[in-house]
Each structure stands twice: as C-alpha cells, then as structure tokens.
Amino acid sequence: MIYDLHTHSTASDGTLTPTQLVERATAAGVKVLALTDHDTLDGIPEGMVEARRQGIRMVPGVEVSVTWGGRVIHVVGLGIDPDCEQLRAGLMSLREFRSWRAIEIARQLEKAGIPGAYEGAKALSGGHLIARTHFARFLVGQGIVKELKSVFKHYLVRGRPGYVAGNWAELGEAVSWIKQAGGQAVVAHPARYRFTHSKLQRLLGEFREAGGEGMEVVSGSHNREDALAMARHAKQSGLLASAGSDYHGPDHTWVELGRIPELPSGIAPIWNEWPAFVS
Ligand code: AMP
Ligand code: MN
Ligand code: MN
Ligand code: MN
C-alpha cells in the first residue's frame, strides 16, 4: 500500500494540475495521496473528483508556511475540511503576504539587473499564488541560472538578490487552523532545516504542546540517514511518522511521485488509525 502524503499541484508551485497529479499517482501505484499545496486549498475539489474516478483515495491537505525560531518551516495538515472558515481565513492572510512579497522580490531582482520577473513569475503561476519556485523557473527560463536547484544558492535566499524575509503564520496558529479544520498537523521535512538536535527537539516539543501529531520521517528531501535520525526524533517526541515525496512535477527531477522508501521500523505511521480504504 503506497501512501504519498505530501504533493503539490498547479494550485501552488507544482507543474501538474490536480487531475494530472492524480493520474500520475495512480500510474505510480499510489493508493492514498495527499494534495498539500502551499497555503491554499484551491486544488482539492478537482483532485477529489479525479481520485474518485481513478479509484484511489485522496486525503485533502495543505502545507502551511510558518515562521519559527527566526526561520521558515512548513507544517502539513492532513485530512482537513476544505470548507473550514478559520483555516481558509488563515491561509488567505498568508497568500496576501505572498502577493506583496512577489512584488518585493521582483523589485530586488530588477535592481540586480533582472527585469520582468514579476510578470514572468505571475505568468508561470497561472494566476494562482506566486511562490519562489515560480521566480526560480523564470530565472532558469531566462537562462540566468542553469538549474532550478542552483537558483536557491544564488538568488531568493538570505544575503542574495530577491530575498525577502518571511512573515508567515506562528507555529501555534498554523496547528490550530489545521485542528479547527479537523485535520492532523505534521512537521514537514524536518531534516531539511538542518537544526541542531536540541533546536529540533525544542520545535517538536512546542509543536506537540500546540496539538501537533506527526512529523515526516520519510520525505523526498530526506536521505536514509535523515529518515533514521527523524525516526529517533519521532519516538523521543511522541509524534507519529508521516511519509511524502514533496512532488512538484517532472521538472523537479530529483523526486518522483509515490517513490516512498519504507518507514524505519519501530515507529507508528500516522495512517495506522485512519479508516481502512476500500477502493
Ligand atoms: P516559498 O514558499 O514561496 O518561499 O517557496 C518555497 C519553495 O521553493 C519550496 O516549497 C520549494 O518548492 C522551493 N525550494 C526551496 N528551496 C529549494 C531548493 N533548494 N531547490 C529547489 N526548490 C526549492
Ligand atoms: Mn514548493
Ligand atoms: Mn515544504
Ligand atoms: Mn512541499
């Protein structure tokens, strides 16, 4: 049974529509797929329709941008009610920040000699929210940077042109929106933050205190060593383990949908207590 509980569509910074994503997931053998777009629920209705058609289960989800300890972290919500007003209002405020930030990013890139970035990123976003990924694709498309990954070394990050400090949700706020929507909150790709052991323990402690239930142990951004380390953290913090590719589309060549390594043994998967899925 393949669970892929972290994926993106064109509703945020993925390149496949929710329909295409579900089709590809089905072809990859995924049986339970969570659509977890950044700060929006817009892709969920279309994804649910296609999942029903394909006979796989879609878990409605979201990936909330959070500022914690002076850094940006991500909290995934799984099994949320997409009609929940509190969650919708919270995400709306994050998207307002995104709109403002996109203009600021473009202004900085222009000063660095790169004009037209706002229009470029906006076009690539298809009128949905604008993420740094859209700017990254624009810079690659313009031939300014060779690869998507290297954009995040030379641009859009602290100390480089196009960096704008985040002003995202507080950790407790994000967890409470997800809980009010009836979902389970999960810390996304925790190894990617490269926190010290004690800082990560502090994050996970505060997260659990706020009502968070899980953390990604297996992730497209974790290697095996990361997964084993995160499994130990999950045990130590009393959190359930989640697994997701963080798929963004075929242009992110380093991850594939549904290619999810096994969870390390001895930890409880977050889906253990979910109702059984019968297709
Ligand atoms: P944002 O939420 O708009 O600040 O954009 C963050 C997004 O940028 C992440 O969700 C990733 O999709 C993308 N991203 C960040 N760092 C990298 C990286 N090193 N390589 C590729 N994509 C990245
Ligand atoms: Mn992304
Ligand atoms: Mn993320
Ligand atoms: Mn993600």
Coordinates of C-alpha atoms and ligand atoms in Angstrom, one line a residue:
M1 CA 0.0 0.0 0.0
I2 CA 1.7 3.2 -1.1
Y3 CA 1.0 6.3 0.8
D4 CA 2.3 9.6 -0.6
L5 CA 1.2 12.3 1.9
H6 CA 2.9 15.4 0.5
T7 CA 2.5 16.6 -3.0
H8 CA 1.9 19.9 -5.0
S9 CA -0.2 20.9 -7.9
T10 CA -0.6 24.0 -10.1
A11 CA -2.8 25.5 -7.3
S12 CA 0.6 26.3 -5.7
D13 CA 4.1 25.6 -7.1
G14 CA 3.6 22.2 -8.8
T15 CA 3.5 21.9 -12.6
L16 CA 0.8 19.2 -12.9
T17 CA -2.8 20.1 -12.5
P18 CA -4.6 18.2 -9.7
T19 CA -6.1 15.9 -12.3
Q20 CA -2.7 15.2 -13.9
L21 CA -1.2 14.6 -10.5
V22 CA -3.8 12.1 -9.5
E23 CA -3.4 10.3 -12.9
R24 CA 0.4 10.1 -12.4
A25 CA 0.0 9.0 -8.8
T26 CA -2.4 6.2 -9.9
A27 CA 0.1 5.1 -12.6
A28 CA 2.8 5.0 -9.9
G29 CA 0.8 2.7 -7.7
V30 CA -0.1 5.3 -5.1
K31 CA -3.2 4.2 -3.2
V32 CA -3.5 7.1 -0.7
L33 CA -2.5 10.5 -2.0
A34 CA -2.5 13.8 0.0
L35 CA -2.6 17.0 -2.0
T36 CA -0.7 19.5 0.2
D37 CA -0.4 22.8 -1.8
H38 CA 1.4 25.7 -0.1
D39 CA -1.1 28.0 1.7
T40 CA -4.1 27.1 -0.5
L41 CA -6.9 24.6 -0.7
D42 CA -7.8 25.5 -4.3
G43 CA -6.7 22.2 -5.9
I44 CA -8.6 19.9 -3.6
P45 CA -12.0 19.8 -5.3
E46 CA -10.6 18.9 -8.7
G47 CA -8.2 16.4 -7.1
M48 CA -11.0 14.7 -5.2
V49 CA -13.1 14.2 -8.3
E50 CA -10.2 12.7 -10.2
A51 CA -9.2 10.4 -7.3
R52 CA -12.8 9.1 -7.1
R53 CA -12.6 8.5 -10.9
Q54 CA -9.3 6.7 -10.6
G55 CA -10.3 4.7 -7.6
I56 CA -7.6 5.9 -5.3
R57 CA -8.0 7.8 -2.0
M58 CA -7.3 11.5 -1.8
V59 CA -6.5 13.0 1.6
P60 CA -7.3 16.7 1.5
G61 CA -4.3 18.6 2.8
V62 CA -2.3 21.8 2.9
E63 CA 1.3 22.9 3.6
V64 CA 1.3 25.9 5.8
S65 CA 4.2 28.3 5.8
V66 CA 5.3 29.1 9.4
T67 CA 8.0 31.4 10.9
W68 CA 9.6 29.7 13.9
G69 CA 12.9 30.5 15.7
G70 CA 13.7 33.1 13.1
R71 CA 13.4 30.6 10.2
V72 CA 10.7 29.4 7.8
I73 CA 9.4 25.9 8.5
H74 CA 6.5 24.1 6.9
V75 CA 3.5 22.3 8.7
V76 CA 1.4 19.9 6.7
G77 CA -2.2 19.5 7.5
L78 CA -3.8 16.1 6.6
G79 CA -7.5 15.3 6.4
I80 CA -8.6 18.9 6.7
D81 CA -12.1 20.1 5.9
P82 CA -11.5 22.4 2.9
D83 CA -14.6 24.4 3.9
C84 CA -13.3 25.3 7.3
E85 CA -13.6 29.1 7.7
Q86 CA -10.8 29.6 10.2
L87 CA -8.4 27.6 8.1
R88 CA -9.4 29.4 4.9
A89 CA -9.0 32.9 6.6
G90 CA -5.6 31.9 7.9
L91 CA -4.4 30.8 4.5
M92 CA -5.8 33.8 2.9
S93 CA -3.7 36.1 5.1
L94 CA -0.6 34.1 4.0
R95 CA -1.5 34.5 0.4
E96 CA -1.8 38.2 0.9
F97 CA 1.7 38.3 2.2
R98 CA 2.8 36.2 -0.8
S99 CA 1.3 38.8 -3.2
W100 CA 3.1 41.6 -1.5
R101 CA 6.3 39.6 -1.3
A102 CA 6.2 38.8 -5.0
I103 CA 6.4 42.5 -5.9
E104 CA 9.2 43.0 -3.5
I105 CA 11.2 40.1 -4.9
A106 CA 10.8 41.4 -8.4
R107 CA 11.8 44.9 -7.3
Q108 CA 15.1 43.5 -5.9
L109 CA 15.8 41.4 -8.9
E110 CA 15.2 44.4 -11.1
K111 CA 17.9 46.3 -9.1
A112 CA 20.2 43.3 -9.6
G113 CA 19.7 43.8 -13.4
I114 CA 16.9 41.3 -14.0
P115 CA 13.8 43.0 -15.3
G116 CA 10.3 41.5 -15.8
A117 CA 10.5 38.9 -13.0
Y118 CA 7.0 39.8 -11.6
E119 CA 5.3 39.4 -14.9
G120 CA 7.3 36.2 -15.6
A121 CA 6.6 34.6 -12.3
K122 CA 3.0 35.6 -12.4
A123 CA 2.6 34.0 -15.9
L124 CA 4.2 30.8 -14.7
S125 CA 1.9 30.7 -11.7
G126 CA -1.1 30.6 -14.0
G127 CA -2.9 33.2 -11.9
H128 CA -2.6 31.1 -8.7
L129 CA -0.4 32.1 -5.8
I130 CA 3.2 33.1 -6.5
A131 CA 5.9 31.1 -4.8
R132 CA 9.7 31.4 -5.1
T133 CA 9.6 28.3 -7.3
H134 CA 7.9 30.4 -10.0
F135 CA 10.7 33.0 -9.8
A136 CA 13.2 30.2 -9.9
R137 CA 11.6 28.7 -13.1
F138 CA 11.6 32.2 -14.6
L139 CA 15.3 32.7 -13.9
V140 CA 16.1 29.3 -15.4
G141 CA 13.8 30.0 -18.4
Q142 CA 15.7 33.3 -19.0
G143 CA 19.0 31.4 -19.0
I144 CA 20.2 33.4 -15.9
V145 CA 20.6 30.3 -13.9
K146 CA 21.2 26.8 -15.3
E147 CA 19.3 24.6 -12.9
L148 CA 16.3 25.1 -10.6
K149 CA 18.3 24.0 -7.6
S150 CA 21.1 26.4 -8.1
V151 CA 18.6 29.4 -8.1
F152 CA 18.3 28.7 -4.4
K153 CA 22.0 29.2 -3.9
H154 CA 22.5 32.5 -5.9
Y155 CA 19.0 34.1 -5.6
L156 CA 15.9 34.3 -3.4
V157 CA 17.8 33.2 -0.3
R158 CA 19.2 35.3 2.6
G159 CA 22.1 37.5 1.5
R160 CA 21.2 37.1 -2.2
P161 CA 19.1 39.2 -4.6
G162 CA 15.4 38.5 -4.4
Y163 CA 15.4 37.6 -0.7
V164 CA 12.5 38.9 1.3
A165 CA 12.2 37.9 4.9
G166 CA 9.1 35.8 5.6
N167 CA 6.2 36.9 7.7
W168 CA 4.3 33.7 7.9
A169 CA 2.0 32.1 10.5
E170 CA 3.1 31.4 14.0
L171 CA 3.5 27.7 14.9
G172 CA 0.6 27.6 17.3
E173 CA -1.6 29.4 14.8
A174 CA -0.9 27.0 12.0
V175 CA -1.6 24.0 14.2
S176 CA -4.8 25.5 15.5
W177 CA -6.1 26.2 11.9
I178 CA -5.4 22.6 11.0
K179 CA -7.1 21.3 14.1
Q180 CA -10.1 23.5 13.7
A181 CA -10.5 22.0 10.2
G182 CA -10.5 18.5 11.8
G183 CA -7.0 17.7 10.4
Q184 CA -3.8 16.3 11.8
A185 CA -0.7 18.6 11.9
V186 CA 2.6 17.2 10.7
V187 CA 6.0 18.9 10.6
A188 CA 7.2 18.8 7.0
H189 CA 10.7 17.6 6.0
P190 CA 12.3 18.3 9.5
A191 CA 15.8 17.2 8.5
R192 CA 15.9 19.9 5.8
Y193 CA 16.0 22.7 8.3
R194 CA 19.5 21.5 9.5
F195 CA 18.6 22.4 13.0
T196 CA 20.8 21.3 15.9
H197 CA 19.5 18.2 17.7
S198 CA 18.3 20.4 20.6
K199 CA 16.7 23.1 18.4
L200 CA 14.8 20.4 16.6
Q201 CA 13.7 18.8 19.9
R202 CA 12.5 22.2 21.0
L203 CA 10.5 22.7 17.8
L204 CA 8.9 19.2 18.1
G205 CA 8.2 19.8 21.8
E206 CA 6.4 23.1 21.1
F207 CA 4.6 21.5 18.2
R208 CA 3.3 18.7 20.2
E209 CA 2.3 21.0 23.0
A210 CA 0.3 23.0 20.5
G211 CA -1.6 19.9 19.4
G212 CA 0.6 18.7 16.5
E213 CA 0.5 14.9 16.0
G214 CA 3.1 13.9 13.5
M215 CA 6.3 14.6 11.6
E216 CA 7.6 13.5 8.2
V217 CA 10.2 10.8 8.7
V218 CA 10.4 9.7 5.1
S219 CA 10.5 12.7 2.6
G220 CA 11.7 13.5 -0.8
S221 CA 14.2 15.8 0.9
H222 CA 15.5 13.2 3.3
N223 CA 18.2 10.6 2.7
R224 CA 18.1 7.3 4.6
E225 CA 20.3 8.7 7.3
D226 CA 17.9 11.6 7.8
A227 CA 15.0 9.2 7.9
L228 CA 16.7 7.2 10.6
A229 CA 17.5 10.3 12.6
M230 CA 14.0 11.6 12.2
A231 CA 12.6 8.2 13.4
R232 CA 14.5 8.6 16.6
H233 CA 13.2 12.2 17.0
A234 CA 9.6 11.0 16.4
K235 CA 10.0 8.3 19.1
Q236 CA 11.6 10.8 21.5
S237 CA 8.9 13.4 20.9
G238 CA 5.9 11.0 20.9
L239 CA 5.0 12.0 17.3
L240 CA 3.5 9.8 14.6
A241 CA 5.5 9.2 11.4
S242 CA 4.4 10.5 8.0
A243 CA 5.8 9.9 4.5
G244 CA 5.6 12.0 1.4
S245 CA 7.6 12.7 -1.7
D246 CA 7.0 16.5 -1.8
Y247 CA 6.5 16.0 -5.5
H248 CA 6.3 19.3 -7.6
G249 CA 6.3 17.9 -11.1
P250 CA 8.6 16.4 -13.7
D251 CA 10.9 19.5 -13.7
H252 CA 11.9 18.6 -10.1
T253 CA 13.9 15.7 -11.5
W254 CA 15.2 14.6 -8.1
V255 CA 11.9 13.3 -6.7
E256 CA 9.2 11.1 -8.1
L257 CA 5.7 10.7 -7.0
G258 CA 5.0 7.6 -4.9
R259 CA 8.6 6.6 -4.7
I260 CA 8.5 6.4 -1.0
P261 CA 11.1 4.3 0.9
E262 CA 9.8 2.2 3.8
L263 CA 9.4 3.8 7.2
P264 CA 12.1 2.7 9.6
S265 CA 10.9 0.0 12.0
G266 CA 9.6 0.7 15.4
I267 CA 7.6 3.9 14.7
A268 CA 3.9 4.4 14.4
P269 CA 2.7 5.6 10.9
I270 CA 0.2 8.4 11.1
W271 CA -2.2 6.4 8.9
N272 CA -2.4 3.5 11.3
E273 CA -5.6 4.9 12.9
W274 CA -7.2 6.0 9.7
P275 CA -10.2 4.2 8.5
A276 CA -9.3 1.4 6.1
F277 CA -9.5 2.3 2.5
V278 CA -11.5 0.1 0.2
S279 CA -11.3 1.1 -3.5
Ligands
AMP1 P1 8.0 29.9 -0.9 O1 7.1 29.2 -0.1 O2 7.3 30.8 -2.0 O3 9.0 30.8 -0.2 O4 8.9 28.9 -1.8 C1 9.4 27.8 -1.2 C2 9.5 26.7 -2.3 O5 10.7 26.9 -3.0 C3 9.6 25.4 -1.7 O6 8.3 24.9 -1.4 C4 10.3 24.6 -2.8 O7 9.3 24.2 -3.7 C5 11.2 25.6 -3.4 N1 12.6 25.5 -3.0 C6 13.1 26.0 -1.9 N2 14.4 25.6 -1.8 C7 14.7 24.9 -2.9 C8 15.8 24.2 -3.4 N3 17.0 24.2 -2.8 N4 15.7 23.5 -4.5 C9 14.5 23.5 -5.2 N5 13.4 24.1 -4.8 C10 13.5 24.8 -3.6
MN2 MN 7.2 24.1 -3.1
MN3 MN 8.0 22.4 2.2
MN4 MN 6.0 20.7 -0.1

